[in-house]
Coordinates of C-alpha atoms in Angstrom, one line a residue:
M19 CA 13.9 -14.3 6.5
A20 CA 10.4 -14.3 5.3
Q21 CA 9.3 -17.1 2.8
D22 CA 9.3 -15.6 -0.7
D23 CA 5.8 -15.3 -2.3
P24 CA 5.6 -13.7 -5.8
K25 CA 2.0 -12.7 -5.0
T26 CA 2.7 -10.9 -1.7
L27 CA 6.3 -10.4 -0.6
V28 CA 9.8 -11.4 -1.9
S29 CA 13.4 -11.0 -0.3
T30 CA 16.2 -9.1 -1.7
Q31 CA 17.9 -12.5 -2.3
W32 CA 14.8 -13.5 -4.5
L33 CA 14.9 -10.4 -6.7
A34 CA 18.7 -10.6 -7.1
A35 CA 18.2 -14.3 -8.4
H36 CA 15.4 -13.3 -10.7
M37 CA 16.9 -9.9 -12.1
R38 CA 17.3 -11.2 -15.7
D39 CA 14.0 -12.9 -16.0
P40 CA 12.5 -11.4 -19.2
D41 CA 9.1 -11.0 -17.7
L42 CA 10.1 -9.4 -14.5
R43 CA 9.2 -5.8 -14.0
I44 CA 10.5 -3.7 -11.0
L45 CA 8.7 -0.6 -10.0
D46 CA 10.0 2.1 -7.6
G47 CA 6.8 3.1 -5.8
S48 CA 8.4 5.6 -3.4
W49 CA 6.2 8.3 -1.9
H50 CA 7.1 10.4 1.2
M51 CA 5.0 12.5 3.6
P52 CA 5.5 16.2 2.8
D53 CA 7.2 16.8 6.2
T54 CA 10.0 14.5 5.5
G55 CA 11.5 16.9 2.9
R56 CA 12.2 14.0 0.5
N57 CA 11.7 14.0 -3.0
A58 CA 11.0 10.4 -4.3
K59 CA 11.3 11.2 -8.1
A60 CA 14.6 12.9 -7.5
E61 CA 15.9 10.0 -5.3
Y62 CA 14.8 7.5 -8.1
E63 CA 16.7 9.5 -10.7
A64 CA 19.8 9.6 -8.5
G65 CA 20.0 5.8 -8.1
H66 CA 17.5 3.0 -8.3
I67 CA 17.5 -0.9 -8.7
P68 CA 18.6 -1.7 -12.3
G69 CA 15.6 -1.7 -14.7
A70 CA 13.2 -0.1 -12.3
R71 CA 10.5 2.4 -13.5
F72 CA 9.1 5.0 -11.3
F73 CA 5.5 4.5 -10.2
D74 CA 4.2 7.9 -9.0
I75 CA 1.2 7.4 -6.9
D76 CA 0.2 11.0 -7.0
D77 CA 0.2 11.1 -10.8
I78 CA -1.3 7.5 -11.4
A79 CA -4.4 8.7 -9.4
D80 CA -7.9 10.1 -9.9
S81 CA -7.3 13.7 -11.0
R82 CA -11.0 14.4 -10.6
S83 CA -10.9 13.8 -6.9
D84 CA -9.9 16.6 -4.3
L85 CA -8.5 13.6 -2.1
P86 CA -4.8 12.7 -2.5
H87 CA -3.8 9.8 -4.6
M88 CA -7.2 8.1 -4.9
V89 CA -7.4 5.2 -7.2
P90 CA -7.3 6.2 -10.9
P91 CA -10.0 5.2 -13.4
V92 CA -9.3 1.9 -15.1
E93 CA -8.6 3.6 -18.4
K94 CA -5.9 5.9 -17.0
F95 CA -4.2 3.0 -15.0
M96 CA -4.1 0.9 -18.3
S97 CA -2.6 3.9 -20.2
R98 CA 0.1 4.6 -17.7
M99 CA 1.1 1.0 -17.4
R100 CA 1.2 0.6 -21.3
A101 CA 3.5 3.6 -21.3
M102 CA 5.7 2.2 -18.6
G103 CA 6.0 -1.1 -20.4
V104 CA 4.0 -3.0 -17.6
G105 CA 1.4 -5.4 -18.6
D106 CA 0.0 -8.9 -19.0
G107 CA 2.4 -11.8 -18.2
H108 CA 4.7 -9.7 -16.0
Q109 CA 5.8 -10.6 -12.5
I110 CA 6.0 -7.2 -10.9
V111 CA 8.0 -6.4 -7.8
V112 CA 7.5 -3.0 -6.1
Y113 CA 9.9 -1.3 -3.6
D114 CA 10.2 2.0 -2.0
G115 CA 12.9 4.3 -0.5
A116 CA 11.6 4.0 3.1
G117 CA 11.9 0.2 3.3
L118 CA 8.4 -0.8 3.5
F119 CA 6.0 2.2 3.3
S120 CA 4.3 3.2 -0.1
A121 CA 5.3 0.1 -2.0
A122 CA 2.3 -1.7 -0.3
R123 CA -0.1 0.8 -1.7
V124 CA 1.2 0.1 -5.3
W125 CA 0.9 -3.6 -4.7
W126 CA -2.7 -3.2 -3.5
M127 CA -3.6 -1.1 -6.6
F128 CA -2.3 -3.8 -8.9
K129 CA -4.3 -6.3 -6.9
L130 CA -7.4 -4.1 -7.3
M131 CA -6.9 -3.9 -11.0
G132 CA -6.7 -7.7 -11.2
H133 CA -3.1 -8.3 -11.5
R134 CA -2.2 -11.4 -9.4
D135 CA 1.7 -11.6 -9.9
V136 CA 2.9 -8.7 -7.9
A137 CA 4.9 -8.6 -4.7
V138 CA 6.5 -6.0 -2.4
L139 CA 10.4 -6.2 -2.0
D140 CA 10.9 -6.8 1.7
G141 CA 13.0 -4.2 3.2
G142 CA 12.9 -2.1 0.0
F143 CA 15.8 0.0 -1.4
P144 CA 17.5 0.6 1.9
K145 CA 18.0 -3.1 2.4
W146 CA 19.1 -3.5 -1.2
V147 CA 21.7 -0.8 -0.8
A148 CA 22.9 -2.0 2.6
E149 CA 23.7 -5.4 1.1
G150 CA 25.9 -3.8 -1.5
R151 CA 23.7 -4.7 -4.4
E152 CA 23.9 -3.0 -7.8
I153 CA 22.1 0.3 -8.5
E154 CA 22.0 2.5 -11.6
D155 CA 20.9 6.0 -12.5
M156 CA 19.9 5.2 -16.1
P157 CA 16.3 5.2 -17.3
P158 CA 15.2 1.8 -18.3
I159 CA 14.3 0.9 -22.0
V160 CA 10.5 0.7 -22.3
R161 CA 8.4 -1.1 -24.8
D162 CA 4.7 -0.8 -24.8
R163 CA 2.8 -3.8 -23.1
H164 CA -0.9 -4.2 -23.1
M165 CA -2.5 -4.7 -19.7
T166 CA -5.8 -6.3 -19.1
V167 CA -7.6 -5.0 -16.2
R168 CA -10.3 -6.7 -14.3
R169 CA -11.1 -4.5 -11.4
Q170 CA -11.8 -6.3 -8.1
A171 CA -14.3 -4.0 -6.6
H172 CA -14.5 -5.9 -3.3
L173 CA -10.9 -4.9 -2.5
V174 CA -11.9 -1.1 -2.1
R175 CA -14.5 0.7 0.0
D176 CA -15.9 4.2 -0.2
V177 CA -17.0 6.4 2.7
T178 CA -20.7 5.2 2.4
Q179 CA -19.7 1.6 2.7
V180 CA -17.5 2.4 5.7
S181 CA -20.0 4.4 7.4
A182 CA -22.5 1.5 7.1
A183 CA -19.9 -0.9 8.4
A184 CA -19.1 1.3 11.4
K185 CA -22.9 1.5 12.3
L186 CA -23.5 -2.3 11.7
R187 CA -20.2 -3.5 13.3
D188 CA -20.1 -6.2 10.8
H189 CA -16.5 -5.6 9.8
E190 CA -13.3 -4.9 11.7
I191 CA -12.1 -1.6 10.7
I192 CA -8.4 -1.4 11.3
D193 CA -6.6 1.9 11.5
A194 CA -2.9 2.0 10.6
R195 CA -2.2 5.5 12.0
S196 CA 0.0 6.1 15.1
P197 CA -1.8 5.6 18.5
G198 CA -1.6 9.4 19.2
R199 CA -3.4 10.2 16.0
F200 CA -5.9 7.4 16.6
R201 CA -6.8 8.6 20.0
G202 CA -7.1 12.2 18.9
E203 CA -4.2 13.5 21.0
D204 CA -1.9 14.4 18.2
P205 CA -2.8 16.8 15.4
E206 CA -3.4 15.6 11.9
P207 CA -0.6 16.4 9.4
R208 CA -3.3 17.8 7.0
E209 CA -5.0 21.1 7.9
G210 CA -8.8 21.1 8.5
L211 CA -9.1 17.5 9.7
R212 CA -10.8 16.5 12.9
A213 CA -8.8 14.4 15.3
G214 CA -9.9 11.0 16.3
H215 CA -11.0 7.8 14.7
I216 CA -13.9 5.9 13.0
P217 CA -16.3 4.6 15.8
G218 CA -15.6 0.9 16.4
S219 CA -12.3 0.8 14.7
R220 CA -9.1 -0.7 16.1
N221 CA -5.6 0.6 16.1
V222 CA -2.7 -1.4 14.5
H223 CA 0.1 1.1 13.8
Y224 CA 1.7 0.0 10.6
A225 CA 5.2 0.4 12.1
S226 CA 4.3 -2.2 14.8
L227 CA 4.4 -4.7 12.0
L228 CA 7.8 -4.0 10.9
N229 CA 11.3 -5.2 12.0
D230 CA 14.1 -2.7 12.7
D231 CA 15.2 -3.2 9.1
H232 CA 11.8 -2.3 7.8
T233 CA 11.0 -5.9 6.7
L234 CA 7.6 -7.3 7.5
K235 CA 7.3 -9.4 10.6
A236 CA 6.4 -13.1 10.3
P237 CA 2.9 -13.9 9.9
E238 CA 2.6 -15.6 13.3
E239 CA 3.9 -12.3 14.8
T240 CA 1.7 -10.0 12.9
R241 CA -1.3 -12.2 13.8
A242 CA -0.5 -11.9 17.4
I243 CA -0.3 -8.0 17.0
F244 CA -3.7 -7.8 15.3
E245 CA -5.2 -10.0 18.1
A246 CA -3.6 -7.9 20.8
A247 CA -5.4 -4.9 19.3
G248 CA -8.7 -6.6 19.7
V249 CA -9.1 -7.5 16.1
D250 CA -11.4 -10.5 15.5
L251 CA -9.6 -12.0 12.4
S252 CA -12.6 -14.3 11.8
R253 CA -14.5 -11.2 10.5
P254 CA -14.1 -9.4 7.3
A255 CA -11.7 -6.3 7.6
I256 CA -11.5 -2.9 6.3
T257 CA -8.1 -1.1 6.5
T258 CA -7.7 2.6 6.8
C259 CA -5.1 5.3 7.7
G260 CA -4.5 8.9 6.8
S261 CA -4.8 8.8 3.0
G262 CA -4.9 5.1 2.0
V263 CA -1.1 4.5 1.8
T264 CA 0.0 2.8 5.1
A265 CA -3.5 1.0 5.2
A266 CA -2.1 -1.1 2.5
I267 CA 0.7 -2.4 4.8
L268 CA -2.1 -3.8 7.0
S269 CA -3.6 -5.3 3.9
L270 CA -0.3 -6.9 3.0
A271 CA 0.2 -8.3 6.4
L272 CA -3.3 -9.7 6.3
A273 CA -2.8 -11.3 3.0
R274 CA 0.5 -12.9 4.2
M275 CA -1.5 -14.4 7.1
G276 CA -3.7 -16.0 4.4
K277 CA -6.8 -13.8 5.2
D278 CA -8.5 -13.0 2.0
D279 CA -11.7 -11.1 3.1
H280 CA -10.4 -7.5 3.5
S281 CA -10.6 -4.3 1.7
L282 CA -9.1 -0.8 1.9
Y283 CA -10.8 2.5 2.6
D284 CA -9.4 4.6 -0.2
G285 CA -10.4 8.0 1.2
S286 CA -9.3 7.1 4.8
W287 CA -9.1 9.8 7.4
T288 CA -8.3 12.5 5.0
E289 CA -11.9 12.1 3.8
W290 CA -13.6 10.9 7.0
G291 CA -12.1 13.6 9.2
M292 CA -13.2 16.5 6.8
F293 CA -17.0 15.9 7.1
P294 CA -18.5 17.3 10.2
T295 CA -21.5 15.0 9.8
L296 CA -19.6 11.9 10.1
P297 CA -19.1 10.5 13.7
I298 CA -15.7 10.4 15.4
A299 CA -14.5 8.8 18.5
T300 CA -11.4 9.7 20.7
G301 CA -9.3 7.7 23.2
D302 CA -8.7 4.1 23.0
A303 CA -10.7 1.8 20.9
D304 CA -14.2 1.0 22.4
V305 CA -15.2 -2.5 23.0

């Protein structure tokens, strides 16, 4: 069992022991790929961890962007969190219905907004249910709570910054997509995108970092996986994926390993793959 750390990852046992803490806030950050046929909001309404609020990453996003669930403006994030009763002084725990998938994206977003006390629930809702723990279908009682945001700009990268990093090779760009998508052999789930990867990037499929029960592997195991993929962990890293969701699983694993100099490419392949002027590579990662 992973060591509990309220700033990165906590166990179901930890959450069960802290359920009645007055400053604990639990968020259901479930999101599913369209081809799964799953409805995250409907699943939340059918049953969730007691007291959990639903965090919709498609709604708490930048509505001005054509890209999916991009980081929202600070003002929108603050407004949504106030309405959800989440704010200053709260210890936040985020889970999702897949085990460990989209919850890491919510964790990263709170880190970006300067909230330190936020953790992902290891194994998520499936592990909680498998252990026979309490669930409910009632919405929580919400009281407004102010949230102070101090945006940590170094935790996010845009296409211009990633393009420069790819040219200069001064960062390790780590792609969380499947090997088939990384090599350009499998089609992208979103229409109109080219196949392949950012030149110079390395492939660490997010699923390789998870155990069979969707808990995160121990830091020594994840470190070995990154190194086996050719990632030089002494260099600053940029994580990327299809649309900025599973890249956050890589970011969470890096944080658990004690690595602080990493950021996330918010637009990820949905942005990079649509621009014909941006270079792409296919096949395995180049040396």
